[in-house]
CSV table of C-alpha atoms and ligand atoms in Angstrom, one decimal:
chain,number,residue,atom,x,y,z
W,1,MET,CA,-8.0,40.0,-13.4
W,2,VAL,CA,-9.5,41.0,-10.0
W,3,ASN,CA,-7.3,40.7,-7.0
W,4,HIS,CA,-9.9,39.7,-4.3
W,5,ASP,CA,-9.4,40.8,-0.8
W,6,LEU,CA,-10.7,38.5,2.0
W,7,LYS,CA,-13.9,40.4,2.4
W,8,ILE,CA,-15.7,38.8,-0.4
W,9,PHE,CA,-15.1,35.4,1.1
W,10,GLU,CA,-16.1,36.5,4.6
W,11,GLU,CA,-19.4,38.0,3.1
W,12,LEU,CA,-20.3,35.4,0.5
W,13,GLU,CA,-18.8,32.1,1.4
W,14,SER,CA,-20.8,29.8,3.7
W,15,ASN,CA,-19.5,29.0,7.1
W,16,VAL,CA,-19.5,25.3,6.4
W,17,ARG,CA,-15.8,25.0,6.2
W,18,SER,CA,-13.6,27.6,4.9
W,19,TYR,CA,-9.8,27.9,5.4
W,20,VAL,CA,-10.2,31.6,5.2
W,21,ARG,CA,-9.8,31.8,9.0
W,22,SER,CA,-7.0,29.3,9.4
W,23,PHE,CA,-5.0,30.6,6.4
W,24,PRO,CA,-6.2,34.2,6.0
W,25,THR,CA,-5.0,35.1,2.5
W,26,VAL,CA,-6.1,34.6,-1.1
W,27,PHE,CA,-4.0,32.1,-3.0
W,28,LYS,CA,-3.2,32.5,-6.6
W,29,LYS,CA,-0.3,30.2,-7.8
W,30,ALA,CA,1.4,27.0,-6.9
W,31,LYS,CA,4.2,24.9,-8.0
W,32,GLY,CA,5.7,21.8,-6.4
W,33,TYR,CA,5.7,22.3,-2.6
W,34,LYS,CA,5.2,26.1,-2.8
W,35,MET,CA,2.1,28.4,-3.0
W,36,TRP,CA,1.9,32.1,-3.6
W,37,ASP,CA,-0.8,34.5,-2.5
W,38,ILE,CA,-2.1,37.4,-4.5
W,39,ASN,CA,0.5,39.7,-2.8
W,40,GLY,CA,3.3,37.5,-4.1
W,41,LYS,CA,4.1,36.1,-0.6
W,42,GLU,CA,5.5,32.6,-0.8
W,43,TYR,CA,4.3,29.7,1.4
W,44,LEU,CA,5.7,26.2,1.9
W,45,ASP,CA,2.8,23.8,1.5
W,46,PHE,CA,3.0,21.3,4.4
W,47,PHE,CA,-0.7,20.5,4.0
W,48,ALA,CA,-0.8,19.2,0.4
W,49,GLY,CA,-4.6,19.3,0.1
W,50,ALA,CA,-4.8,16.9,3.1
W,51,GLY,CA,-3.1,14.2,1.0
W,52,ALA,CA,-4.6,15.1,-2.4
W,53,LEU,CA,-1.3,16.6,-3.7
W,54,ASN,CA,1.3,13.9,-2.9
W,55,TYR,CA,3.1,14.8,-6.1
W,56,GLY,CA,3.0,18.5,-5.4
W,57,HIS,CA,1.3,21.3,-7.4
W,58,ASN,CA,1.4,21.4,-11.2
W,59,ASP,CA,3.8,18.5,-11.8
W,60,GLU,CA,5.5,19.4,-15.2
W,61,LYS,CA,4.9,16.1,-16.9
W,62,MET,CA,1.4,15.6,-15.8
W,63,LYS,CA,0.6,19.2,-16.9
W,64,GLN,CA,2.0,18.5,-20.4
W,65,LYS,CA,-0.1,15.4,-20.8
W,66,LEU,CA,-3.1,17.3,-19.7
W,67,VAL,CA,-2.5,20.2,-22.0
W,68,GLU,CA,-1.9,17.8,-25.0
W,69,TYR,CA,-5.1,15.8,-24.1
W,70,ILE,CA,-7.3,18.9,-24.0
W,71,MET,CA,-5.7,20.5,-27.1
W,72,SER,CA,-6.5,17.4,-29.2
W,73,ASP,CA,-10.2,17.5,-28.4
W,74,SER,CA,-10.0,14.3,-26.5
W,75,ILE,CA,-12.9,13.1,-24.4
W,76,THR,CA,-13.6,14.9,-21.1
W,77,HIS,CA,-16.9,13.3,-20.1
W,78,SER,CA,-18.2,9.9,-21.2
W,79,LEU,CA,-20.3,8.5,-18.4
W,80,ASP,CA,-19.5,4.8,-18.3
W,81,MET,CA,-18.3,4.3,-21.8
W,82,ALA,CA,-14.9,2.7,-22.5
W,83,THR,CA,-12.5,5.4,-23.5
W,84,GLU,CA,-8.8,5.3,-24.4
W,85,ALA,CA,-7.9,7.3,-21.3
W,86,LYS,CA,-9.7,4.9,-19.0
W,87,GLY,CA,-8.1,1.9,-20.8
W,88,ASN,CA,-4.6,3.4,-20.5
W,89,PHE,CA,-5.1,4.0,-16.8
W,90,LEU,CA,-6.4,0.6,-16.0
W,91,LYS,CA,-3.6,-1.1,-17.9
W,92,LYS,CA,-0.9,0.9,-16.3
W,93,PHE,CA,-2.5,0.6,-12.8
W,94,ASN,CA,-2.5,-3.2,-13.2
W,95,GLU,CA,1.1,-3.4,-14.5
W,96,VAL,CA,2.8,-0.9,-12.3
W,97,ILE,CA,0.8,-1.2,-9.0
W,98,LEU,CA,-1.3,-4.4,-8.8
W,99,LYS,CA,0.8,-7.1,-10.5
W,100,PRO,CA,4.2,-6.3,-8.9
W,101,ARG,CA,2.5,-6.5,-5.4
W,102,ASN,CA,0.7,-9.7,-6.3
W,103,LEU,CA,-2.6,-8.1,-5.8
W,104,ASN,CA,-5.7,-9.2,-7.7
W,105,TYR,CA,-8.4,-6.6,-7.6
W,106,LYS,CA,-11.1,-5.4,-9.9
W,107,VAL,CA,-11.3,-1.6,-10.2
W,108,MET,CA,-14.5,0.2,-9.7
W,109,PHE,CA,-15.1,3.9,-10.2
W,110,PRO,CA,-17.5,4.8,-7.5
W,111,GLY,CA,-17.9,8.6,-8.0
W,112,PRO,CA,-15.5,11.5,-7.8
W,113,THR,CA,-14.5,11.6,-4.1
W,114,GLY,CA,-13.2,9.7,-1.1
W,115,THR,CA,-16.7,9.6,0.3
W,116,ASN,CA,-18.0,7.9,-2.8
W,117,THR,CA,-15.5,5.1,-2.5
W,118,VAL,CA,-16.4,4.5,1.1
W,119,GLU,CA,-20.1,4.5,0.3
W,120,SER,CA,-19.6,1.9,-2.4
W,121,ALA,CA,-17.5,-0.3,-0.2
W,122,LEU,CA,-20.1,-0.3,2.6
W,123,LYS,CA,-22.9,-1.0,0.1
W,124,LEU,CA,-21.0,-3.8,-1.5
W,125,ALA,CA,-20.0,-5.4,1.8
W,126,ARG,CA,-23.7,-5.5,2.8
W,127,LYS,CA,-24.7,-6.9,-0.5
W,128,VAL,CA,-22.1,-9.7,-0.4
W,129,THR,CA,-22.7,-10.7,3.1
W,130,GLY,CA,-26.4,-10.0,3.4
W,131,ARG,CA,-25.7,-8.4,6.7
W,132,THR,CA,-25.9,-4.7,7.8
W,133,ASN,CA,-23.5,-3.9,10.7
W,134,VAL,CA,-20.2,-2.4,10.3
W,135,ILE,CA,-17.3,-2.1,12.8
W,136,SER,CA,-15.5,1.2,12.7
W,137,PHE,CA,-13.0,2.8,15.0
W,138,THR,CA,-13.0,5.7,17.4
W,139,ASN,CA,-11.4,8.7,15.7
W,140,GLY,CA,-11.7,7.1,12.3
W,141,PHE,CA,-12.8,9.5,9.5
W,142,HIS,CA,-14.5,8.2,6.3
W,143,GLY,CA,-16.4,11.0,4.8
W,144,MET,CA,-19.3,13.3,4.9
W,145,THR,CA,-22.3,11.6,3.3
W,146,ILE,CA,-24.7,9.9,5.6
W,147,GLY,CA,-23.3,6.3,5.1
W,148,ALA,CA,-19.7,7.3,5.4
W,149,LEU,CA,-20.5,9.7,8.3
W,150,SER,CA,-22.3,6.8,10.1
W,151,VAL,CA,-18.9,5.0,10.4
W,152,THR,CA,-17.0,8.2,11.3
W,153,GLY,CA,-15.9,8.1,14.9
W,154,ASN,CA,-16.3,11.8,15.6
W,155,ALA,CA,-19.5,12.9,17.4
W,156,MET,CA,-19.1,16.6,16.3
W,157,LYS,CA,-19.1,15.7,12.7
W,158,ARG,CA,-22.2,13.5,13.0
W,159,LYS,CA,-24.1,15.7,15.4
W,160,GLY,CA,-25.7,18.2,13.0
W,161,ALA,CA,-26.7,15.5,10.6
W,162,GLY,CA,-28.8,13.9,13.3
W,163,ILE,CA,-27.4,10.5,12.7
W,164,PRO,CA,-26.1,8.3,15.4
W,165,LEU,CA,-23.5,5.6,14.6
W,166,GLN,CA,-26.1,3.6,12.7
W,167,HIS,CA,-25.6,-0.2,12.4
W,168,VAL,CA,-22.2,0.4,13.7
W,169,VAL,CA,-20.0,-0.7,16.5
W,170,THR,CA,-17.1,1.6,17.3
W,171,MET,CA,-14.0,0.5,19.0
W,172,PRO,CA,-10.9,2.1,20.5
W,173,TYR,CA,-8.1,2.0,17.9
W,174,ASP,CA,-5.0,0.0,18.5
W,175,ASN,CA,-4.8,0.6,22.2
W,176,PHE,CA,-4.7,4.3,21.8
W,177,VAL,CA,-7.6,4.7,24.2
W,178,SER,CA,-6.2,2.5,26.9
W,179,GLU,CA,-2.9,0.8,27.0
W,180,SER,CA,-4.3,-2.0,29.0
W,181,LEU,CA,-7.2,-2.8,26.6
W,182,ASP,CA,-6.5,-5.4,23.9
W,183,THR,CA,-8.9,-4.4,21.3
W,184,VAL,CA,-8.7,-7.5,19.2
W,185,GLU,CA,-9.5,-9.6,22.3
W,186,TYR,CA,-12.4,-7.3,23.1
W,187,LEU,CA,-13.7,-7.7,19.6
W,188,GLU,CA,-13.5,-11.5,19.7
W,189,ARG,CA,-15.5,-11.5,23.0
W,190,PHE,CA,-18.1,-9.2,21.4
W,191,LEU,CA,-18.5,-11.5,18.4
W,192,GLU,CA,-18.8,-14.6,20.6
W,193,ASP,CA,-21.5,-13.1,22.6
W,194,ASN,CA,-24.3,-15.1,21.2
W,195,GLY,CA,-26.4,-14.8,24.3
W,196,SER,CA,-27.0,-11.1,23.5
W,197,GLY,CA,-27.9,-11.8,20.0
W,198,VAL,CA,-25.0,-10.0,18.5
W,199,GLU,CA,-25.3,-9.8,14.7
W,200,ILE,CA,-22.1,-10.6,12.9
W,201,PRO,CA,-21.1,-7.5,11.1
W,202,ALA,CA,-20.8,-7.2,7.2
W,203,ALA,CA,-17.6,-5.3,7.3
W,204,MET,CA,-14.9,-3.6,9.3
W,205,ILE,CA,-13.6,-0.3,8.0
W,206,LEU,CA,-10.3,1.2,9.1
W,207,GLU,CA,-7.4,3.5,8.2
W,208,THR,CA,-4.0,2.1,8.9
W,209,VAL,CA,-3.0,5.6,10.0
W,210,GLN,CA,-5.9,7.7,11.0
W,211,GLY,CA,-5.4,11.0,9.1
W,212,GLU,CA,-8.0,13.3,10.5
W,213,GLY,CA,-8.3,11.5,13.8
W,214,GLY,CA,-4.7,12.5,14.8
W,215,VAL,CA,-2.2,10.5,12.8
W,216,ASN,CA,-2.7,7.4,14.9
W,217,ALA,CA,-0.7,4.6,13.3
W,218,ALA,CA,-1.9,1.0,13.8
W,219,ASN,CA,1.0,-1.3,14.4
W,220,PHE,CA,1.5,-4.2,11.8
W,221,GLU,CA,0.9,-7.0,14.3
W,222,TRP,CA,-2.4,-5.5,15.3
W,223,LEU,CA,-3.5,-5.2,11.7
W,224,GLN,CA,-2.6,-8.9,11.1
W,225,ARG,CA,-4.6,-9.9,14.1
W,226,ILE,CA,-7.5,-7.8,13.0
W,227,GLU,CA,-7.4,-9.4,9.5
W,228,ALA,CA,-7.4,-12.9,11.1
W,229,VAL,CA,-10.5,-12.0,13.1
W,230,CYS,CA,-12.3,-10.7,10.0
W,231,LYS,CA,-11.4,-14.0,8.1
W,232,ARG,CA,-12.5,-16.1,11.0
W,233,TRP,CA,-16.0,-14.5,11.2
W,234,GLY,CA,-16.5,-13.8,7.5
W,235,ILE,CA,-16.3,-10.0,8.0
W,236,LEU,CA,-15.1,-8.1,5.0
W,237,LEU,CA,-12.0,-5.9,5.7
W,238,ILE,CA,-12.2,-2.5,4.1
W,239,VAL,CA,-9.0,-0.5,4.2
W,240,ASP,CA,-9.8,3.2,3.7
W,241,ASP,CA,-6.6,4.4,2.0
W,242,VAL,CA,-8.1,7.7,0.8
W,243,GLN,CA,-5.6,9.7,2.9
W,244,ALA,CA,-2.9,7.1,3.8
W,245,GLY,CA,-2.6,5.6,0.3
W,246,VAL,CA,-0.7,6.6,-2.8
W,247,GLY,CA,2.7,6.7,-1.0
W,248,ARG,CA,1.8,8.8,2.0
W,249,THR,CA,3.1,6.2,4.5
W,250,GLY,CA,6.0,5.2,2.3
W,251,THR,CA,4.6,2.5,0.1
W,252,PHE,CA,1.9,2.8,-2.6
W,253,PHE,CA,-0.7,1.2,-0.3
W,254,SER,CA,-0.5,1.8,3.4
W,255,PHE,CA,-1.0,-1.8,4.3
W,256,GLU,CA,1.8,-3.3,2.2
W,257,LYS,CA,4.3,-3.6,5.0
W,258,ALA,CA,1.7,-5.0,7.4
W,259,GLY,CA,1.4,-8.0,5.0
W,260,ILE,CA,-2.4,-7.9,5.0
W,261,THR,CA,-4.7,-8.1,1.9
W,262,PRO,CA,-7.9,-6.2,2.5
W,263,ASP,CA,-11.1,-7.4,0.7
W,264,ILE,CA,-11.9,-3.9,-0.4
W,265,VAL,CA,-9.6,-0.9,-0.7
W,266,CYS,CA,-10.8,2.8,-1.0
W,267,LEU,CA,-8.5,5.2,-2.8
W,268,SER,CA,-9.0,8.8,-3.8
W,269,LYS,CA,-7.2,12.1,-3.0
W,270,SER,CA,-3.8,11.7,-4.7
W,271,ILE,CA,-4.8,8.9,-7.2
W,272,SER,CA,-5.3,11.5,-10.0
W,273,GLY,CA,-1.8,12.9,-9.1
W,274,TYR,CA,-2.9,16.5,-10.0
W,275,GLY,CA,-5.5,17.4,-7.4
W,276,LEU,CA,-8.3,16.4,-9.7
W,277,PRO,CA,-11.3,14.4,-8.4
W,278,LEU,CA,-11.0,10.7,-8.9
W,279,ALA,CA,-11.8,7.7,-6.7
W,280,LEU,CA,-11.3,4.0,-7.0
W,281,THR,CA,-12.7,1.1,-5.1
W,282,LEU,CA,-10.6,-2.0,-5.4
W,283,ILE,CA,-12.6,-5.2,-5.0
W,284,LYS,CA,-11.4,-8.8,-4.7
W,285,PRO,CA,-12.7,-10.4,-7.9
W,286,GLU,CA,-15.0,-12.9,-6.2
W,287,LEU,CA,-16.8,-10.1,-4.4
W,288,ASP,CA,-17.6,-8.1,-7.5
W,289,ILE,CA,-21.3,-9.1,-7.6
W,290,TRP,CA,-22.7,-5.7,-8.5
W,291,SER,CA,-25.7,-5.9,-10.9
W,292,PRO,CA,-25.3,-3.4,-13.7
W,293,GLY,CA,-26.7,0.0,-12.6
W,294,GLU,CA,-26.8,-0.9,-9.0
W,295,HIS,CA,-24.1,1.8,-8.2
W,296,ASN,CA,-23.9,4.4,-10.8
W,297,GLY,CA,-23.4,8.2,-11.0
W,298,THR,CA,-22.7,10.8,-13.7
W,299,PHE,CA,-19.2,11.8,-12.6
W,300,ARG,CA,-17.5,8.4,-12.2
W,301,GLY,CA,-14.1,8.0,-13.7
W,302,ASN,CA,-13.1,11.5,-14.9
W,303,ASN,CA,-11.2,11.2,-18.2
W,304,VAL,CA,-9.1,14.2,-17.6
W,305,ALA,CA,-8.0,12.8,-14.3
W,306,PHE,CA,-7.2,9.5,-15.9
W,307,VAL,CA,-4.6,11.3,-18.0
W,308,THR,CA,-2.7,12.7,-15.0
W,309,ALA,CA,-3.4,9.6,-12.9
W,310,THR,CA,-1.7,7.4,-15.7
W,311,GLU,CA,1.3,9.7,-15.8
W,312,ALA,CA,1.5,9.8,-12.0
W,313,LEU,CA,2.0,6.0,-11.9
W,314,THR,CA,5.3,6.6,-13.7
W,315,TYR,CA,6.7,7.5,-10.3
W,316,TRP,CA,6.1,3.9,-9.2
W,317,GLU,CA,7.8,2.2,-12.1
W,318,ASP,CA,11.0,1.6,-10.1
W,319,ASP,CA,11.9,2.0,-6.4
W,320,THR,CA,13.6,5.4,-6.7
W,321,PHE,CA,10.5,7.2,-5.5
W,322,GLU,CA,9.9,4.9,-2.6
W,323,LYS,CA,13.5,5.2,-1.5
W,324,SER,CA,13.3,9.0,-1.5
W,325,ILE,CA,10.2,8.9,0.5
W,326,ALA,CA,11.8,6.7,3.1
W,327,LYS,CA,14.9,8.9,3.4
W,328,LYS,CA,12.8,12.0,3.8
W,329,SER,CA,10.4,10.3,6.2
W,330,GLU,CA,13.4,9.6,8.5
W,331,MET,CA,14.3,13.3,8.3
W,332,ILE,CA,10.7,14.2,9.5
W,333,THR,CA,10.9,11.7,12.3
W,334,GLU,CA,14.3,12.9,13.4
W,335,PHE,CA,13.2,16.5,13.3
W,336,LEU,CA,10.0,15.9,15.3
W,337,THR,CA,11.8,13.7,17.8
W,338,ASN,CA,14.3,16.5,18.4
W,339,ILE,CA,11.6,19.1,18.8
W,340,VAL,CA,9.8,17.1,21.4
W,341,LYS,CA,13.1,16.7,23.3
W,342,LYS,CA,14.3,20.2,22.9
W,343,TYR,CA,11.0,21.8,24.1
W,344,PRO,CA,9.7,19.7,27.0
W,345,GLU,CA,7.1,22.4,27.6
W,346,LEU,CA,5.3,21.0,24.6
W,347,LYS,CA,4.7,17.7,26.4
W,348,GLY,CA,4.8,16.5,22.9
W,349,GLU,CA,4.4,13.0,21.5
W,350,VAL,CA,5.5,12.1,17.9
W,351,LYS,CA,2.9,10.2,16.1
W,352,GLY,CA,2.3,8.7,12.6
W,353,ARG,CA,4.3,7.0,9.9
W,354,GLY,CA,6.1,8.1,6.7
W,355,PHE,CA,4.9,11.4,5.4
W,356,MET,CA,2.0,11.3,7.8
W,357,GLN,CA,3.5,12.4,11.0
W,358,GLY,CA,2.8,15.0,13.6
W,359,VAL,CA,3.1,16.0,17.2
W,360,SER,CA,0.4,15.9,19.8
W,361,THR,CA,0.4,18.2,22.7
W,362,PRO,CA,-2.1,18.1,25.6
W,363,ILE,CA,-1.8,21.9,26.0
W,364,GLU,CA,-5.1,23.3,24.9
W,365,GLY,CA,-5.0,25.3,21.7
W,366,LEU,CA,-1.2,25.0,21.4
W,367,ALA,CA,-1.1,22.9,18.2
W,368,SER,CA,-3.4,25.4,16.5
W,369,SER,CA,-1.4,28.4,17.7
W,370,ILE,CA,1.8,26.7,16.3
W,371,ALA,CA,0.1,26.2,12.9
W,372,ALA,CA,-1.1,29.9,13.0
W,373,LYS,CA,2.4,31.1,13.9
W,374,ALA,CA,3.9,29.0,11.1
W,375,PHE,CA,1.4,30.4,8.6
W,376,GLU,CA,2.5,34.0,9.5
W,377,GLN,CA,6.0,32.8,8.7
W,378,GLY,CA,5.0,31.3,5.4
W,379,LEU,CA,4.2,27.7,6.1
W,380,ILE,CA,0.8,26.0,5.6
W,381,MET,CA,0.1,23.2,8.1
W,382,GLU,CA,-3.0,21.7,9.5
W,383,THR,CA,-4.0,20.4,12.9
W,384,ALA,CA,-5.7,17.0,13.5
W,385,GLY,CA,-7.3,14.9,16.2
W,386,PRO,CA,-10.6,15.3,18.1
W,387,GLU,CA,-9.3,18.3,20.0
W,388,ASP,CA,-7.1,19.6,17.3
W,389,GLU,CA,-4.2,18.6,19.5
W,390,VAL,CA,-1.8,17.4,16.8
W,391,PHE,CA,0.1,19.6,14.4
W,392,LYS,CA,0.5,17.5,11.3
W,393,LEU,CA,3.3,17.6,8.7
W,394,PHE,CA,1.9,16.7,5.3
W,395,PRO,CA,4.2,18.1,2.6
W,396,PRO,CA,4.1,16.7,-0.9
W,397,LEU,CA,6.2,13.4,-1.2
W,398,THR,CA,8.2,15.1,-4.0
W,399,ILE,CA,9.4,17.9,-1.8
W,400,SER,CA,13.2,18.4,-1.9
W,401,GLU,CA,15.3,17.8,1.3
W,402,GLU,CA,16.1,21.5,1.2
W,403,GLY,CA,12.4,22.3,1.2
W,404,LEU,CA,11.9,20.1,4.2
W,405,GLU,CA,14.7,21.8,6.1
W,406,LYS,CA,13.2,25.2,5.3
W,407,GLY,CA,9.9,24.0,6.7
W,408,PHE,CA,11.5,22.5,9.8
W,409,LYS,CA,13.1,25.8,10.6
W,410,ILE,CA,9.8,27.7,10.4
W,411,ILE,CA,8.1,25.0,12.6
W,412,GLU,CA,10.8,25.1,15.2
W,413,GLU,CA,10.7,28.9,15.3
W,414,SER,CA,7.0,28.8,15.8
W,415,VAL,CA,7.2,26.2,18.6
W,416,GLN,CA,10.0,28.2,20.2
W,417,SER,CA,8.1,31.5,20.2
W,418,LEU,CA,5.1,29.9,21.9
W,419,VAL,CA,6.7,27.7,24.5
W,420,SER,CA,9.8,29.4,25.7
Z,501,PMP,N1,-11.6,8.7,4.1
Z,501,PMP,C1,-10.5,9.3,4.6
Z,501,PMP,C2,-9.5,8.5,5.3
Z,501,PMP,C3,-10.3,10.6,4.5
Z,501,PMP,O1,-9.2,11.2,5.0
Z,501,PMP,C4,-11.2,11.4,3.7
Z,501,PMP,C5,-11.0,12.9,3.5
Z,501,PMP,N2,-10.3,13.6,4.4
Z,501,PMP,C6,-12.3,10.8,3.2
Z,501,PMP,C7,-12.5,9.4,3.3
Z,501,PMP,C8,-13.3,11.5,2.4
Z,501,PMP,O2,-12.8,11.9,1.2
Z,501,PMP,P1,-13.5,13.2,0.3
Z,501,PMP,O3,-13.3,14.4,1.2
Z,501,PMP,O4,-12.7,13.2,-0.9
Z,501,PMP,O5,-14.9,12.8,0.2
């Protein structure tokens, strides 16, 4: 086994995006909320694959199922054939997730990643409505392919691709741009503007908590009003739950407490439970008008990922997991609220919901410096927001309370060393 140093990555890996600069070490092992590098140094993972590892690394039960599955020569790749693993997943997803929440969706496997589910949702909305425009939100993030990028409210990410926001209206999100602007009213006026020949959009796509955009949480009333506008104008509401879903905000779907029912839901990241690529697009049955072959792809519905995804759903069979997420979320809120109070130099604001919280600071570069300092002390944490102005706490939902406390200590020490 070769123990690589960082040189090989700096020389050979493309600049496109590499965490070598933010997290300058070579990782080797991981378990639960911990990771270890090749030198044996331990890190607390407060990043969790940007929401792809909500159940932590190498969950013991999922691992066992995976090993059993592989050792019995079960099917790994099957294109669109019906397989036992896919059937098991569909059945359990319906019984444990959809039915108890009174949700009636058909499940589509759009391709392996979050971007694929967004693409499929946008395509389907256009097909169903026969219209093209999509409303998306400032600082929203929906993926890196051309369609998903065209609804991503981040100029830097679109710039190199040479695509403007095509067929898209972007709007400020939940009054975050201006306290005095009622975005729902703004939207209504825009839609009513017949004189300018406004074409009614096919869909609206939003994250209930913007993950990459700076953990901006939409309030529930705003979401309800948005849903009502969509209904009134026949605009399909797409909730991109790629990052906020699978328990990240405290409930399986991020929109449950808001009491809205999107027409289409995008899921990926933690749905496989084990960090394996898997994506789902949930579609209201009456909208499922795909013609066979109209959206296909070689790697849709990964059988190995179905095995871990099915096991992961066990966490949701009763409310124990949800309760533990709620308790630990409160610990995170309390910790961040105290930090902001204790270190006024931060000029910090606590943002987000559940296990999707962070602190924004207007001081240039400070959030990144705090994350870098924390890394030196053995904690992995990312920044978010258009100016990287938010340090974002994203541990696995399965982290112990003790693990959280350990992380809090490192974060506080990092803040303290930089502001006082
Ligand atoms: N939507 C949201 C809300 C996301 O956070 C992401 C990934 N950060 C995506 C879509 C794209 O997912 P993927 O990177 O798996 O293509």
